Amino acid sequence: MRMTKKFCNCRDVTYADIMAAMRAGAATAEEVSAATGAGTGCGRCREALDFVVRDFAEELRAERDGSLGL
Ligand code: FES
């Protein structure tokens, strides 16, 4: 996935912005939403945010555990 790809058009939030918010400590979709504004416009991306946050949390966990298979 291209991290520079736009996730939330209403608030101009990219996938990279979501990951940055999570690296800074946001752990739930609500916290990412509060930090970035994602999902606070039309609401169309709000449900997808749950999935993206879950995926990124898994990535960050794997990164921390050193289990990226590198
Ligand atoms: S596209 Fe994210 S709130 Fe509208």
Coordinates of N, CA and C and ligand atoms in Angstrom, one line a residue:
M1 N 0.8 -1.2 0.0 CA 0.0 0.0 0.0 C 0.9 1.2 0.0
R2 N 0.5 2.2 -0.8 CA 1.2 3.5 -0.8 C 0.8 4.3 0.4
M3 N 1.7 4.6 1.3 CA 1.4 5.2 2.5 C 1.0 6.7 2.3
T4 N 1.4 7.3 1.1 CA 1.0 8.7 0.8 C -0.4 8.8 0.3
K5 N -1.0 7.6 0.1 CA -2.4 7.6 -0.4 C -3.4 8.2 0.6
K6 N -4.3 8.9 0.0 CA -5.3 9.6 0.9 C -6.2 8.6 1.5
F7 N -6.5 8.7 2.8 CA -7.4 7.8 3.4 C -8.8 8.6 3.6
C8 N -8.7 9.8 4.2 CA -9.9 10.6 4.5 C -9.8 11.9 3.7
N9 N -10.7 12.0 2.7 CA -10.7 13.1 1.8 C -11.2 14.4 2.6
C10 N -12.1 14.2 3.4 CA -12.7 15.3 4.1 C -11.7 16.1 4.9
R11 N -10.8 15.3 5.6 CA -9.8 15.9 6.5 C -8.4 15.9 6.0
D12 N -8.2 15.4 4.7 CA -6.9 15.4 4.1 C -5.9 14.6 4.9
V13 N -6.4 13.3 5.3 CA -5.5 12.5 6.1 C -5.1 11.3 5.2
T14 N -3.7 11.0 5.2 CA -3.2 9.9 4.5 C -3.0 8.7 5.4
Y15 N -2.7 7.6 4.8 CA -2.4 6.4 5.6 C -1.1 6.6 6.5
A16 N -0.2 7.4 5.9 CA 1.0 7.7 6.7 C 0.7 8.5 7.9
D17 N -0.3 9.4 7.8 CA -0.7 10.2 8.9 C -1.3 9.3 10.0
I18 N -2.1 8.3 9.6 CA -2.7 7.4 10.6 C -1.6 6.6 11.3
M19 N -0.6 6.1 10.5 CA 0.5 5.4 11.1 C 1.3 6.3 12.1
A20 N 1.5 7.5 11.7 CA 2.3 8.5 12.5 C 1.5 8.7 13.9
A21 N 0.2 8.8 13.8 CA -0.6 9.0 15.0 C -0.4 7.8 15.9
M22 N -0.4 6.6 15.3 CA -0.3 5.4 16.1 C 1.1 5.3 16.7
R23 N 2.1 5.6 15.9 CA 3.5 5.6 16.5 C 3.6 6.6 17.6
A24 N 2.8 7.6 17.6 CA 2.8 8.6 18.7 C 1.9 8.3 19.9
G25 N 1.3 7.1 19.8 CA 0.5 6.6 20.9 C -1.0 6.3 20.7
A26 N -1.6 6.8 19.6 CA -3.0 6.5 19.4 C -3.2 5.0 19.2
A27 N -4.1 4.4 19.9 CA -4.2 2.9 19.9 C -5.5 2.5 19.4
T28 N -6.5 3.4 19.3 CA -7.8 3.0 18.8 C -8.3 3.9 17.7
A29 N -9.3 3.5 17.0 CA -9.8 4.3 15.9 C -10.3 5.7 16.4
E30 N -10.8 5.7 17.6 CA -11.3 6.9 18.2 C -10.1 7.9 18.5
E31 N -9.0 7.3 19.0 CA -7.8 8.1 19.3 C -7.2 8.6 18.0
V32 N -7.1 7.7 17.0 CA -6.6 8.2 15.7 C -7.4 9.3 15.1
S33 N -8.7 9.1 15.3 CA -9.7 10.1 14.8 C -9.5 11.5 15.5
A34 N -9.3 11.4 16.8 CA -9.1 12.6 17.6 C -7.7 13.3 17.2
A35 N -6.7 12.5 16.9 CA -5.4 13.0 16.6 C -5.3 13.6 15.2
T36 N -6.0 13.0 14.2 CA -5.8 13.3 12.8 C -7.1 14.0 12.2
G37 N -8.2 13.8 12.8 CA -9.5 14.3 12.3 C -10.1 13.3 11.3
A38 N -9.4 12.2 11.0 CA -10.0 11.2 10.1 C -11.3 10.7 10.6
G39 N -12.3 10.7 9.7 CA -13.6 10.2 10.0 C -14.6 11.3 10.7
T40 N -14.1 12.5 10.8 CA -14.9 13.5 11.5 C -15.6 14.4 10.5
G41 N -15.5 14.1 9.2 CA -16.3 14.9 8.2 C -17.6 14.2 7.9
C42 N -17.6 13.7 6.6 CA -18.9 13.1 6.2 C -19.1 11.7 6.9
G43 N -18.0 11.1 7.4 CA -18.2 9.9 8.2 C -18.1 8.6 7.3
R44 N -17.9 8.8 6.0 CA -17.9 7.7 5.0 C -16.7 6.8 5.3
C45 N -15.6 7.3 5.8 CA -14.4 6.5 6.0 C -14.3 6.0 7.4
R46 N -15.2 6.3 8.2 CA -15.2 5.9 9.7 C -15.1 4.4 9.9
E47 N -15.9 3.7 9.2 CA -15.9 2.2 9.4 C -14.6 1.6 8.9
A48 N -14.0 2.1 7.8 CA -12.8 1.6 7.3 C -11.6 1.9 8.3
L49 N -11.8 3.0 9.0 CA -10.7 3.4 10.0 C -10.5 2.3 11.0
D50 N -11.6 1.6 11.4 CA -11.4 0.5 12.3 C -10.5 -0.6 11.8
F51 N -10.7 -0.9 10.5 CA -9.9 -1.9 9.9 C -8.4 -1.5 9.7
V52 N -8.2 -0.3 9.3 CA -6.9 0.2 9.1 C -6.1 0.3 10.4
V53 N -6.8 0.7 11.4 CA -6.1 0.8 12.8 C -5.8 -0.6 13.3
R54 N -6.7 -1.5 13.0 CA -6.4 -2.9 13.5 C -5.2 -3.5 12.7
D55 N -5.1 -3.2 11.4 CA -4.0 -3.7 10.6 C -2.7 -3.1 11.0
F56 N -2.7 -1.8 11.2 CA -1.5 -1.1 11.6 C -1.1 -1.5 13.0
A57 N -2.0 -1.7 13.9 CA -1.6 -2.2 15.2 C -0.9 -3.5 15.1
E58 N -1.4 -4.3 14.2 CA -0.7 -5.6 14.0 C 0.7 -5.4 13.5
E59 N 0.8 -4.5 12.5 CA 2.1 -4.2 11.9 C 3.1 -3.7 13.0
L60 N 2.6 -2.8 13.8 CA 3.5 -2.2 14.9 C 3.8 -3.3 15.9
R61 N 2.9 -4.2 16.2 CA 3.2 -5.2 17.2 C 4.3 -6.1 16.6
A62 N 4.2 -6.5 15.3 CA 5.1 -7.4 14.6 C 6.5 -6.7 14.6
E63 N 6.5 -5.4 14.3 CA 7.7 -4.6 14.3 C 8.4 -4.6 15.7
R64 N 7.6 -4.4 16.7 CA 8.2 -4.4 18.0 C 8.7 -5.8 18.4
D65 N 8.0 -6.8 18.0 CA 8.4 -8.2 18.4 C 9.5 -8.7 17.5
G66 N 9.8 -7.9 16.5 CA 10.9 -8.3 15.5 C 10.4 -9.5 14.7
S67 N 9.1 -9.6 14.5 CA 8.6 -10.8 13.8 C 8.1 -10.5 12.4
L68 N 8.9 -9.6 11.7 CA 8.5 -9.2 10.4 C 9.1 -10.2 9.3
G69 N 9.8 -11.2 9.8 CA 10.3 -12.2 8.9 C 11.5 -11.8 8.1
L70 N 12.2 -10.7 8.6 CA 13.4 -10.2 7.9 C 14.6 -11.0 8.3
Ligands
FES1 S1 -13.9 10.9 3.9 FE1 -13.3 10.7 6.0 S2 -14.9 11.9 7.0 FE2 -15.4 12.1 4.9

